[in-house]
mmCIF file of C-alpha atoms in Angstrom:
data_model
loop_
_atom_site.group_PDB
_atom_site.id
_atom_site.type_symbol
_atom_site.label_atom_id
_atom_site.label_comp_id
_atom_site.label_asym_id
_atom_site.label_seq_id
_atom_site.Cartn_x
_atom_site.Cartn_y
_atom_site.Cartn_z
ATOM 1 C CA UNK A 1 94.823 134.371 118.679
ATOM 2 C CA UNK A 2 95.819 131.904 115.990
ATOM 3 C CA UNK A 3 94.369 128.918 114.069
ATOM 4 C CA UNK A 4 95.547 125.428 113.319
ATOM 5 C CA UNK A 5 94.332 122.370 111.437
ATOM 6 C CA UNK A 6 94.299 118.910 113.027
ATOM 7 C CA UNK A 7 93.812 115.442 111.558
ATOM 8 C CA UNK A 8 92.775 112.605 113.855
ATOM 9 C CA UNK A 9 93.730 108.911 113.635
ATOM 10 C CA UNK A 10 90.796 108.221 111.307
ATOM 11 C CA UNK A 11 91.880 110.932 108.890
ATOM 12 C CA UNK A 12 89.103 113.366 109.805
ATOM 13 C CA UNK A 13 89.961 117.074 109.805
ATOM 14 C CA UNK A 14 88.977 119.566 112.463
ATOM 15 C CA UNK A 15 90.117 123.100 113.199
ATOM 16 C CA UNK A 16 91.176 124.876 116.375
ATOM 17 C CA UNK A 17 91.316 128.504 117.428
ATOM 18 C CA UNK A 18 93.947 129.044 120.129
ATOM 19 C CA UNK A 19 94.739 131.857 122.551
ATOM 20 C CA UNK A 20 97.047 132.324 125.525
ATOM 21 C CA UNK A 21 95.988 133.811 128.867
ATOM 22 C CA UNK A 22 97.745 134.532 132.150
ATOM 23 C CA UNK A 23 96.669 132.324 135.073
ATOM 24 C CA UNK A 24 95.538 134.595 137.952
ATOM 25 C CA UNK A 25 97.143 132.528 140.723
ATOM 26 C CA UNK A 26 100.533 131.753 139.149
ATOM 27 C CA UNK A 27 100.981 134.575 136.626
ATOM 28 C CA UNK A 28 102.091 131.944 134.116
ATOM 29 C CA UNK A 29 100.857 131.832 130.539
ATOM 30 C CA UNK A 30 98.451 129.026 129.669
ATOM 31 C CA UNK A 31 96.770 127.926 126.463
ATOM 32 C CA UNK A 32 93.053 127.597 125.802
ATOM 33 C CA UNK A 33 91.437 126.377 122.614
ATOM 34 C CA UNK A 34 88.073 125.711 120.975
ATOM 35 C CA UNK A 35 87.527 123.192 118.159
ATOM 36 C CA UNK A 36 85.257 123.637 115.131
ATOM 37 C CA UNK A 37 84.584 121.435 112.083
ATOM 38 C CA UNK A 38 83.741 123.750 109.193
ATOM 39 C CA UNK A 39 86.472 125.992 107.843
ATOM 40 C CA UNK A 40 84.189 128.947 107.159
ATOM 41 C CA UNK A 41 84.361 132.541 108.362
ATOM 42 C CA UNK A 42 81.117 132.081 110.287
ATOM 43 C CA UNK A 43 82.397 128.978 112.085
ATOM 44 C CA UNK A 44 85.703 130.704 112.912
ATOM 45 C CA UNK A 45 83.879 133.758 114.285
ATOM 46 C CA UNK A 46 81.667 131.577 116.497
ATOM 47 C CA UNK A 47 84.721 129.648 117.727
ATOM 48 C CA UNK A 48 86.502 132.932 118.565
ATOM 49 C CA UNK A 49 83.542 134.099 120.678
ATOM 50 C CA UNK A 50 83.377 130.761 122.479
ATOM 51 C CA UNK A 51 87.119 130.895 123.156
ATOM 52 C CA UNK A 52 86.908 134.385 124.658
ATOM 53 C CA UNK A 53 84.015 133.265 126.884
ATOM 54 C CA UNK A 54 85.973 130.169 127.897
ATOM 55 C CA UNK A 55 89.023 132.205 128.911
ATOM 56 C CA UNK A 56 86.864 134.686 130.809
ATOM 57 C CA UNK A 57 85.223 131.815 132.703
ATOM 58 C CA UNK A 58 88.568 130.168 133.490
ATOM 59 C CA UNK A 59 89.961 133.404 134.894
ATOM 60 C CA UNK A 60 86.755 134.310 136.747
ATOM 61 C CA UNK A 61 86.348 130.866 138.341
ATOM 62 C CA UNK A 62 89.927 131.016 139.592
ATOM 63 C CA UNK A 63 89.714 134.576 140.905
ATOM 64 C CA UNK A 64 86.496 133.788 142.751
ATOM 65 C CA UNK A 65 88.509 131.330 144.880
ATOM 66 C CA UNK A 66 90.724 134.023 146.385
ATOM 67 C CA UNK A 67 89.448 137.463 145.415
ATOM 68 C CA UNK A 68 86.242 138.462 147.266
ATOM 69 C CA UNK A 69 85.729 141.365 144.858
ATOM 70 C CA UNK A 70 85.059 138.845 142.092
ATOM 71 C CA UNK A 71 82.091 137.325 143.934
ATOM 72 C CA UNK A 72 79.347 139.718 142.947
ATOM 73 C CA UNK A 73 76.221 137.598 142.507
ATOM 74 C CA UNK A 74 74.207 135.295 144.746
ATOM 75 C CA UNK A 75 74.935 132.375 142.423
ATOM 76 C CA UNK A 76 78.696 132.875 142.750
ATOM 77 C CA UNK A 77 78.375 133.160 146.528
ATOM 78 C CA UNK A 78 76.289 129.969 146.778
ATOM 79 C CA UNK A 79 78.821 127.956 144.813
ATOM 80 C CA UNK A 80 81.759 129.368 146.763
ATOM 81 C CA UNK A 81 80.118 128.612 150.108
ATOM 82 C CA UNK A 82 79.037 125.090 149.103
ATOM 83 C CA UNK A 83 82.539 124.209 147.890
ATOM 84 C CA UNK A 84 84.074 125.490 151.128
ATOM 85 C CA UNK A 85 81.487 123.996 153.484
ATOM 86 C CA UNK A 86 81.096 120.582 151.832
ATOM 87 C CA UNK A 87 84.570 119.370 152.828
ATOM 88 C CA UNK A 88 83.574 119.452 156.512
ATOM 89 C CA UNK A 89 80.372 117.374 156.336
ATOM 90 C CA UNK A 90 79.182 113.993 155.085
ATOM 91 C CA UNK A 91 78.244 113.455 151.397
ATOM 92 C CA UNK A 92 74.604 112.771 152.319
ATOM 93 C CA UNK A 93 74.453 116.113 154.142
ATOM 94 C CA UNK A 94 75.967 117.878 151.131
ATOM 95 C CA UNK A 95 73.417 116.230 148.857
ATOM 96 C CA UNK A 96 70.535 117.390 151.067
ATOM 97 C CA UNK A 97 71.885 120.925 151.321
ATOM 98 C CA UNK A 98 72.563 121.102 147.575
ATOM 99 C CA UNK A 99 68.869 120.338 147.020
ATOM 100 C CA UNK A 100 67.903 123.243 149.298
ATOM 101 C CA UNK A 101 70.360 125.544 147.517
ATOM 102 C CA UNK A 102 68.915 124.521 144.146
ATOM 103 C CA UNK A 103 65.412 125.386 145.330
ATOM 104 C CA UNK A 104 66.650 128.713 146.672
ATOM 105 C CA UNK A 105 67.792 129.505 143.143
ATOM 106 C CA UNK A 106 64.165 129.513 142.031
ATOM 107 C CA UNK A 107 63.358 132.266 144.526
ATOM 108 C CA UNK A 108 66.624 134.196 144.773
ATOM 109 C CA UNK A 109 68.052 134.533 141.287
ATOM 110 C CA UNK A 110 71.642 133.426 140.742
ATOM 111 C CA UNK A 111 72.179 136.698 138.889
ATOM 112 C CA UNK A 112 71.005 138.856 141.826
ATOM 113 C CA UNK A 113 73.762 141.306 142.752
ATOM 114 C CA UNK A 114 74.881 140.895 146.363
ATOM 115 C CA UNK A 115 74.939 144.655 146.827
ATOM 116 C CA UNK A 116 71.211 144.719 146.015
ATOM 117 C CA UNK A 117 70.182 141.944 148.412
ATOM 118 C CA UNK A 118 68.629 143.573 151.470
ATOM 119 C CA UNK A 119 66.898 142.192 154.585
ATOM 120 C CA UNK A 120 63.556 143.186 153.077
ATOM 121 C CA UNK A 121 64.300 141.267 149.870
ATOM 122 C CA UNK A 122 65.375 138.172 151.830
ATOM 123 C CA UNK A 123 62.221 138.332 153.940
ATOM 124 C CA UNK A 124 60.109 138.459 150.775
ATOM 125 C CA UNK A 125 62.118 135.589 149.244
ATOM 126 C CA UNK A 126 61.626 133.360 152.288
ATOM 127 C CA UNK A 127 57.916 134.128 152.358
ATOM 128 C CA UNK A 128 57.721 133.331 148.659
ATOM 129 C CA UNK A 129 59.580 130.055 149.241
ATOM 130 C CA UNK A 130 57.146 129.021 151.957
ATOM 131 C CA UNK A 131 54.106 129.788 149.788
ATOM 132 C CA UNK A 132 55.542 128.275 146.588
ATOM 133 C CA UNK A 133 56.642 124.952 148.084
ATOM 134 C CA UNK A 134 54.142 124.755 150.947
ATOM 135 C CA UNK A 135 57.087 124.416 153.320
ATOM 136 C CA UNK A 136 56.548 123.430 156.953
ATOM 137 C CA UNK A 137 57.917 125.402 159.894
ATOM 138 C CA UNK A 138 60.824 122.977 160.369
ATOM 139 C CA UNK A 139 61.677 123.208 156.660
ATOM 140 C CA UNK A 140 61.671 126.995 156.809
ATOM 141 C CA UNK A 141 63.995 126.939 159.821
ATOM 142 C CA UNK A 142 66.352 124.766 157.773
ATOM 143 C CA UNK A 143 66.123 127.163 154.806
ATOM 144 C CA UNK A 144 66.804 130.141 157.067
ATOM 145 C CA UNK A 145 69.760 128.311 158.598
ATOM 146 C CA UNK A 146 71.198 127.637 155.128
ATOM 147 C CA UNK A 147 70.813 131.300 154.158
ATOM 148 C CA UNK A 148 72.506 132.311 157.407
ATOM 149 C CA UNK A 149 75.473 130.054 156.616
ATOM 150 C CA UNK A 150 75.781 131.396 153.082
ATOM 151 C CA UNK A 151 75.745 135.058 154.051
ATOM 152 C CA UNK A 152 77.861 134.561 157.194
ATOM 153 C CA UNK A 153 80.447 132.981 154.900
ATOM 154 C CA UNK A 154 80.295 136.112 152.770
ATOM 155 C CA UNK A 155 80.852 138.369 155.793
ATOM 156 C CA UNK A 156 83.705 136.210 157.107
ATOM 157 C CA UNK A 157 85.622 136.468 153.827
ATOM 158 C CA UNK A 158 84.921 140.179 153.255
ATOM 159 C CA UNK A 159 82.631 139.592 150.300
ATOM 160 C CA UNK A 160 79.915 141.724 151.914
ATOM 161 C CA UNK A 161 79.989 143.991 154.959
ATOM 162 C CA UNK A 162 76.947 142.589 156.781
ATOM 163 C CA UNK A 163 74.501 139.712 156.437
ATOM 164 C CA UNK A 164 71.006 140.605 155.197
ATOM 165 C CA UNK A 165 69.805 137.654 157.284
ATOM 166 C CA UNK A 166 70.952 139.147 160.600
ATOM 167 C CA UNK A 167 67.604 140.809 161.336
ATOM 168 C CA UNK A 168 65.293 138.330 159.609
ATOM 169 C CA UNK A 169 62.550 136.743 161.689
ATOM 170 C CA UNK A 170 60.352 134.072 160.188
ATOM 171 C CA UNK A 171 56.666 134.883 160.339
ATOM 172 C CA UNK A 172 55.180 131.414 160.231
ATOM 173 C CA UNK A 173 51.386 131.290 159.883
ATOM 174 C CA UNK A 174 49.633 130.258 163.103
ATOM 175 C CA UNK A 175 48.192 127.189 161.402
ATOM 176 C CA UNK A 176 51.655 125.963 160.431
ATOM 177 C CA UNK A 177 52.947 126.611 163.967
ATOM 178 C CA UNK A 178 50.126 124.543 165.444
ATOM 179 C CA UNK A 179 50.727 121.759 162.941
ATOM 180 C CA UNK A 180 54.469 121.761 163.707
ATOM 181 C CA UNK A 181 53.787 121.641 167.442
ATOM 182 C CA UNK A 182 51.315 118.803 166.966
ATOM 183 C CA UNK A 183 53.831 116.789 164.919
ATOM 184 C CA UNK A 184 56.572 117.465 167.442
ATOM 185 C CA UNK A 185 54.431 116.413 170.401
ATOM 186 C CA UNK A 186 53.246 113.295 168.542
ATOM 187 C CA UNK A 187 56.809 111.957 168.566
ATOM 188 C CA UNK A 188 57.118 112.185 172.354
ATOM 189 C CA UNK A 189 55.682 109.527 174.650
ATOM 190 C CA UNK A 190 54.617 109.947 178.253
ATOM 191 C CA UNK A 191 55.274 107.066 180.661
ATOM 192 C CA UNK A 192 51.882 105.378 180.201
ATOM 193 C CA UNK A 193 52.319 105.622 176.422
ATOM 194 C CA UNK A 194 55.805 104.129 176.623
ATOM 195 C CA UNK A 195 54.425 101.153 178.542
ATOM 196 C CA UNK A 196 51.760 100.534 175.885
ATOM 197 C CA UNK A 197 54.244 101.058 173.070
ATOM 198 C CA UNK A 198 56.914 98.683 174.392
ATOM 199 C CA UNK A 199 54.339 96.069 175.335
ATOM 200 C CA UNK A 200 53.019 96.082 171.762
ATOM 201 C CA UNK A 201 56.507 96.188 170.221
ATOM 202 C CA UNK A 202 57.583 93.204 172.341
ATOM 203 C CA UNK A 203 55.049 91.044 170.495
ATOM 204 C CA UNK A 204 56.657 91.597 167.091
ATOM 205 C CA UNK A 205 58.278 88.602 165.418
ATOM 206 C CA UNK A 206 61.865 89.935 165.594
ATOM 207 C CA UNK A 207 62.747 90.874 169.206
ATOM 208 C CA UNK A 208 65.773 92.850 167.983
ATOM 209 C CA UNK A 209 63.489 95.810 167.287
ATOM 210 C CA UNK A 210 62.275 95.788 170.879
ATOM 211 C CA UNK A 211 65.823 95.704 172.248
ATOM 212 C CA UNK A 212 66.980 98.345 169.764
ATOM 213 C CA UNK A 213 64.210 100.686 170.937
ATOM 214 C CA UNK A 214 65.363 100.180 174.536
ATOM 215 C CA UNK A 215 68.957 101.029 173.616
ATOM 216 C CA UNK A 216 67.936 104.118 171.629
ATOM 217 C CA UNK A 217 65.730 105.368 174.471
ATOM 218 C CA UNK A 218 68.393 104.915 177.150
ATOM 219 C CA UNK A 219 71.386 106.076 175.093
ATOM 220 C CA UNK A 220 70.115 108.834 172.785
ATOM 221 C CA UNK A 221 71.959 107.312 169.810
ATOM 222 C CA UNK A 222 71.071 108.199 166.240
ATOM 223 C CA UNK A 223 69.701 105.247 164.271
ATOM 224 C CA UNK A 224 72.815 105.182 162.041
ATOM 225 C CA UNK A 225 75.041 105.043 165.119
ATOM 226 C CA UNK A 226 72.993 102.141 166.514
ATOM 227 C CA UNK A 227 74.452 99.831 163.848
ATOM 228 C CA UNK A 228 77.474 99.442 166.140
ATOM 229 C CA UNK A 229 79.400 96.187 166.376
ATOM 230 C CA UNK A 230 80.291 93.903 169.262
ATOM 231 C CA UNK A 231 83.799 95.386 169.321
ATOM 232 C CA UNK A 232 82.377 98.838 170.095
ATOM 233 C CA UNK A 233 80.924 97.652 173.393
ATOM 234 C CA UNK A 234 82.787 97.540 176.732
ATOM 235 C CA UNK A 235 80.239 95.531 178.645
ATOM 236 C CA UNK A 236 82.283 95.462 181.867
ATOM 237 C CA UNK A 237 82.252 99.244 182.107
ATOM 238 C CA UNK A 238 78.828 99.632 180.507
ATOM 239 C CA UNK A 239 80.155 101.918 177.767
ATOM 240 C CA UNK A 240 79.642 101.956 174.034
ATOM 241 C CA UNK A 241 82.187 103.698 171.805
ATOM 242 C CA UNK A 242 80.688 105.635 168.889
ATOM 243 C CA UNK A 243 83.092 106.501 166.066
ATOM 244 C CA UNK A 244 81.191 105.455 162.932
ATOM 245 C CA UNK A 245 77.732 105.413 161.376
ATOM 246 C CA UNK A 246 76.113 103.054 158.902
ATOM 247 C CA UNK A 247 75.579 104.458 155.400
ATOM 248 C CA UNK A 248 72.617 102.906 153.620
ATOM 249 C CA UNK A 249 70.693 105.668 151.805
ATOM 250 C CA UNK A 250 69.987 104.708 148.179
ATOM 251 C CA UNK A 251 72.163 101.598 148.577
ATOM 252 C CA UNK A 252 71.492 97.893 148.233
ATOM 253 C CA UNK A 253 72.033 95.780 151.357
ATOM 254 C CA UNK A 254 75.312 94.379 150.035
ATOM 255 C CA UNK A 255 76.513 97.950 149.454
ATOM 256 C CA UNK A 256 76.015 99.164 153.057
ATOM 257 C CA UNK A 257 79.189 100.488 154.647
ATOM 258 C CA UNK A 258 80.457 102.246 157.752
ATOM 259 C CA UNK A 259 81.588 105.842 157.479
ATOM 260 C CA UNK A 260 82.590 108.585 159.898
ATOM 261 C CA UNK A 261 79.982 109.957 162.277
ATOM 262 C CA UNK A 262 77.840 112.955 161.374
ATOM 263 C CA UNK A 263 80.134 115.472 163.108
ATOM 264 C CA UNK A 264 83.373 115.532 165.103
ATOM 265 C CA UNK A 265 81.339 115.904 168.309
ATOM 266 C CA UNK A 266 79.461 112.712 167.446
ATOM 267 C CA UNK A 267 82.610 110.669 168.223
ATOM 268 C CA UNK A 268 82.076 109.812 171.875
ATOM 269 C CA UNK A 269 81.770 107.201 174.618
ATOM 270 C CA UNK A 270 78.217 106.711 175.893
ATOM 271 C CA UNK A 271 77.556 105.223 179.335
ATOM 272 C CA UNK A 272 74.680 102.738 179.307
ATOM 273 C CA UNK A 273 72.332 101.719 182.116
ATOM 274 C CA UNK A 274 71.924 98.041 182.949
ATOM 275 C CA UNK A 275 68.676 97.700 180.987
ATOM 276 C CA UNK A 276 70.402 98.855 177.765
ATOM 277 C CA UNK A 277 73.415 96.577 178.319
ATOM 278 C CA UNK A 278 71.103 93.613 178.806
ATOM 279 C CA UNK A 279 69.250 94.465 175.586
ATOM 280 C CA UNK A 280 72.546 94.559 173.673
ATOM 281 C CA UNK A 281 73.689 91.225 175.135
ATOM 282 C CA UNK A 282 70.411 89.617 174.050
ATOM 283 C CA UNK A 283 70.907 90.971 170.514
ATOM 284 C CA UNK A 284 74.503 89.706 170.424
ATOM 285 C CA UNK A 285 73.329 86.217 171.404
ATOM 286 C CA UNK A 286 70.710 86.287 168.639
ATOM 287 C CA UNK A 287 73.332 87.392 166.117
ATOM 288 C CA UNK A 288 75.600 84.513 167.057
ATOM 289 C CA UNK A 289 72.671 82.079 166.810
ATOM 290 C CA UNK A 290 71.729 83.496 163.409
ATOM 291 C CA UNK A 291 75.283 83.243 162.062
ATOM 292 C CA UNK A 292 75.434 79.597 163.132
ATOM 293 C CA UNK A 293 72.052 78.851 161.554
ATOM 294 C CA UNK A 294 72.970 80.669 158.310
ATOM 295 C CA UNK A 295 76.182 78.632 157.987
ATOM 296 C CA UNK A 296 74.311 75.389 158.487
ATOM 297 C CA UNK A 297 71.410 76.437 156.232
ATOM 298 C CA UNK A 298 72.836 78.588 153.393
ATOM 299 C CA UNK A 299 70.414 80.878 151.572
ATOM 300 C CA UNK A 300 70.746 83.761 149.129
ATOM 301 C CA UNK A 301 68.313 85.668 151.329
ATOM 302 C CA UNK A 302 70.736 85.720 154.278
ATOM 303 C CA UNK A 303 73.237 88.512 154.825
ATOM 304 C CA UNK A 304 76.233 88.487 157.141
ATOM 305 C CA UNK A 305 76.809 91.683 159.080
ATOM 306 C CA UNK A 306 79.009 92.884 161.927
ATOM 307 C CA UNK A 307 76.196 94.979 163.394
ATOM 308 C CA UNK A 308 74.645 93.825 166.663
ATOM 309 C CA UNK A 309 71.069 94.731 165.729
ATOM 310 C CA UNK A 310 69.966 92.908 162.593
ATOM 311 C CA UNK A 311 66.847 92.058 160.638
ATOM 312 C CA UNK A 312 65.552 88.495 160.393
ATOM 313 C CA UNK A 313 67.770 88.007 157.333
ATOM 314 C CA UNK A 314 70.964 89.273 158.938
ATOM 315 C CA UNK A 315 71.285 92.765 157.478
ATOM 316 C CA UNK A 316 71.746 95.777 159.798
ATOM 317 C CA UNK A 317 68.523 97.400 160.984
ATOM 318 C CA UNK A 318 68.186 100.745 159.229
ATOM 319 C CA UNK A 319 65.844 103.660 159.673
ATOM 320 C CA UNK A 320 63.716 102.319 156.824
ATOM 321 C CA UNK A 321 63.286 98.798 158.253
ATOM 322 C CA UNK A 322 62.685 100.196 161.758
ATOM 323 C CA UNK A 323 60.051 102.632 160.470
ATOM 324 C CA UNK A 324 58.153 99.758 158.862
ATOM 325 C CA UNK A 325 57.956 97.949 162.206
ATOM 326 C CA UNK A 326 57.010 101.148 164.053
ATOM 327 C CA UNK A 327 54.244 101.770 161.514
ATOM 328 C CA UNK A 328 52.772 98.316 162.217
ATOM 329 C CA UNK A 329 52.958 98.942 165.963
ATOM 330 C CA UNK A 330 51.248 102.308 165.512
ATOM 331 C CA UNK A 331 48.495 100.744 163.395
ATOM 332 C CA UNK A 332 47.869 98.114 166.063
ATOM 333 C CA UNK A 333 47.780 100.700 168.846
ATOM 334 C CA UNK A 334 45.353 102.929 166.956
ATOM 335 C CA UNK A 335 42.975 99.989 166.718
ATOM 336 C CA UNK A 336 43.426 98.401 170.148
ATOM 337 C CA UNK A 337 45.045 100.867 172.573
ATOM 338 C CA UNK A 338 41.859 102.071 174.220
ATOM 339 C CA UNK A 339 40.608 98.542 174.810
ATOM 340 C CA UNK A 340 43.940 97.205 176.079
ATOM 341 C CA UNK A 341 45.414 100.185 177.920
ATOM 342 C CA UNK A 342 42.498 102.531 178.561
ATOM 343 C CA UNK A 343 43.416 105.491 176.334
ATOM 344 C CA UNK A 344 43.351 106.439 172.662
ATOM 345 C CA UNK A 345 46.622 106.303 170.729
ATOM 346 C CA UNK A 346 47.438 109.636 169.053
ATOM 347 C CA UNK A 347 51.206 109.447 168.751
ATOM 348 C CA UNK A 348 53.556 108.855 165.811
ATOM 349 C CA UNK A 349 56.875 107.292 166.828
ATOM 350 C CA UNK A 350 59.892 107.435 164.503
ATOM 351 C CA UNK A 351 63.434 106.103 165.058
ATOM 352 C CA UNK A 352 64.482 109.643 166.012
ATOM 353 C CA UNK A 353 61.717 109.924 168.630
ATOM 354 C CA UNK A 354 63.804 107.948 171.120
ATOM 355 C CA UNK A 355 66.588 110.525 170.856
ATOM 356 C CA UNK A 356 64.075 113.319 171.521
ATOM 357 C CA UNK A 357 62.697 111.460 174.538
ATOM 358 C CA UNK A 358 66.157 110.664 175.904
ATOM 359 C CA UNK A 359 67.204 114.325 175.863
ATOM 360 C CA UNK A 360 63.869 115.484 177.289
ATOM 361 C CA UNK A 361 63.982 113.012 180.181
ATOM 362 C CA UNK A 362 67.551 114.089 181.001
ATOM 363 C CA UNK A 363 66.268 117.667 181.345
ATOM 364 C CA UNK A 364 63.149 116.750 183.305
ATOM 365 C CA UNK A 365 62.485 117.616 186.926
ATOM 366 C CA UNK A 366 64.534 115.507 189.303
ATOM 367 C CA UNK A 367 67.350 114.951 186.806
ATOM 368 C CA UNK A 368 70.262 117.225 187.722
ATOM 369 C CA UNK A 369 72.164 116.818 184.445
ATOM 370 C CA UNK A 370 74.028 119.854 183.110
ATOM 371 C CA UNK A 371 73.213 120.838 179.531
ATOM 372 C CA UNK A 372 76.900 120.476 178.580
ATOM 373 C CA UNK A 373 76.860 116.882 179.798
ATOM 374 C CA UNK A 374 73.745 116.186 177.719
ATOM 375 C CA UNK A 375 75.363 117.756 174.637
ATOM 376 C CA UNK A 376 78.473 115.586 175.084
ATOM 377 C CA UNK A 377 76.379 112.475 175.622
ATOM 378 C CA UNK A 378 74.301 112.861 172.433
ATOM 379 C CA UNK A 379 77.069 114.384 170.296
ATOM 380 C CA UNK A 380 75.748 117.909 169.852
ATOM 381 C CA UNK A 381 78.070 120.830 169.170
ATOM 382 C CA UNK A 382 75.500 123.602 169.691
ATOM 383 C CA UNK A 383 73.296 124.396 172.674
ATOM 384 C CA UNK A 384 70.460 125.432 170.348
ATOM 385 C CA UNK A 385 70.376 122.008 168.701
ATOM 386 C CA UNK A 386 69.947 120.276 172.047
ATOM 387 C CA UNK A 387 67.141 122.630 173.092
ATOM 388 C CA UNK A 388 65.197 121.874 169.890
ATOM 389 C CA UNK A 389 64.863 118.300 171.150
ATOM 390 C CA UNK A 390 63.160 119.326 174.396
ATOM 391 C CA UNK A 391 59.484 118.449 174.877
ATOM 392 C CA UNK A 392 57.151 119.433 177.668
ATOM 393 C CA UNK A 393 55.995 116.613 179.930
ATOM 394 C CA UNK A 394 52.455 116.380 181.225
ATOM 395 C CA UNK A 395 53.710 115.287 184.625
ATOM 396 C CA UNK A 396 55.744 118.500 184.944
ATOM 397 C CA UNK A 397 52.697 120.588 184.063
ATOM 398 C CA UNK A 398 50.592 118.738 186.608
ATOM 399 C CA UNK A 399 53.136 119.522 189.343
ATOM 400 C CA UNK A 400 53.132 123.174 188.295
ATOM 401 C CA UNK A 401 49.343 123.323 188.619
#
């Protein structure tokens, strides 16, 4: 360890304490330094301590990348897993998972030793998480899934011998289970409810929302995938090619852009029935009419987009804009459904509801579609994910009775 004095371009003096260390990966000697501004024994001593800590961190952070023995705490494991996993998913997914991991840190301390983390401790931590944040059943399943991924990563790379999550079963309070079931069922529409819903939606000012709902119901597309362009459609064969998704979260309209799909399995060709093809052709015609009108009547409010399904001002329809329309439809049905259609409206439709319904109908009685075919059609990699989307139909229950 040695010291040196430096003078910057403005003539100001500062001091540096310097030390060499051997890089763990290359075995080569490198230099680390810490600056300080008062040439006193106290300042030098503090700088020396900071330099030693800096070198220790540099070596430790490097060794953690390749030496499993150096990953000893839950905090180190979390960071290592997130860095490894994040390269395989979309930035928005990483952002969401990073938020979950941050919350986990409030329940499972970053300084907890991995050798001390047992199934019993993890069970208590998950219970504490649910009580502290008032988490729903679906949220807790997500949290459990994240913990599984973290500890499975540790097992895979010989950081620990077994996962403390392997025997964990979530004990969700009965009230939360009922609430989760109620929310899940509220997103699914029976045939008579679909008729009322589409009839009401058809009366909205922008018919693109009506046609978009038809396409989502008969294709199972995610709302981000439904921002496809005219070039993605092979109308002669009745096939739409999905290889991108619209990114719009936290962005202004002019900042929207297309990115890769959610997963590799999401890249696919989806066969469309005639009713969906007709809905797309109607939307394409409207888009062409809008573009012509916007050119003849320029306005700062208008936006030009390649997407087939657009708002009244030309921007791609997003989950947010679609939810606003669905909320108005729901409000109208709550007030008038019984008078118009003979039953009370109790459902809550979201853009993702159509995907749930599509998968459920494909698995309903009379539809001989293999689960693998359904997974390929909707872009799922795991069987479990597809099964989560399944809802019970009243008609099936009636036949059983």
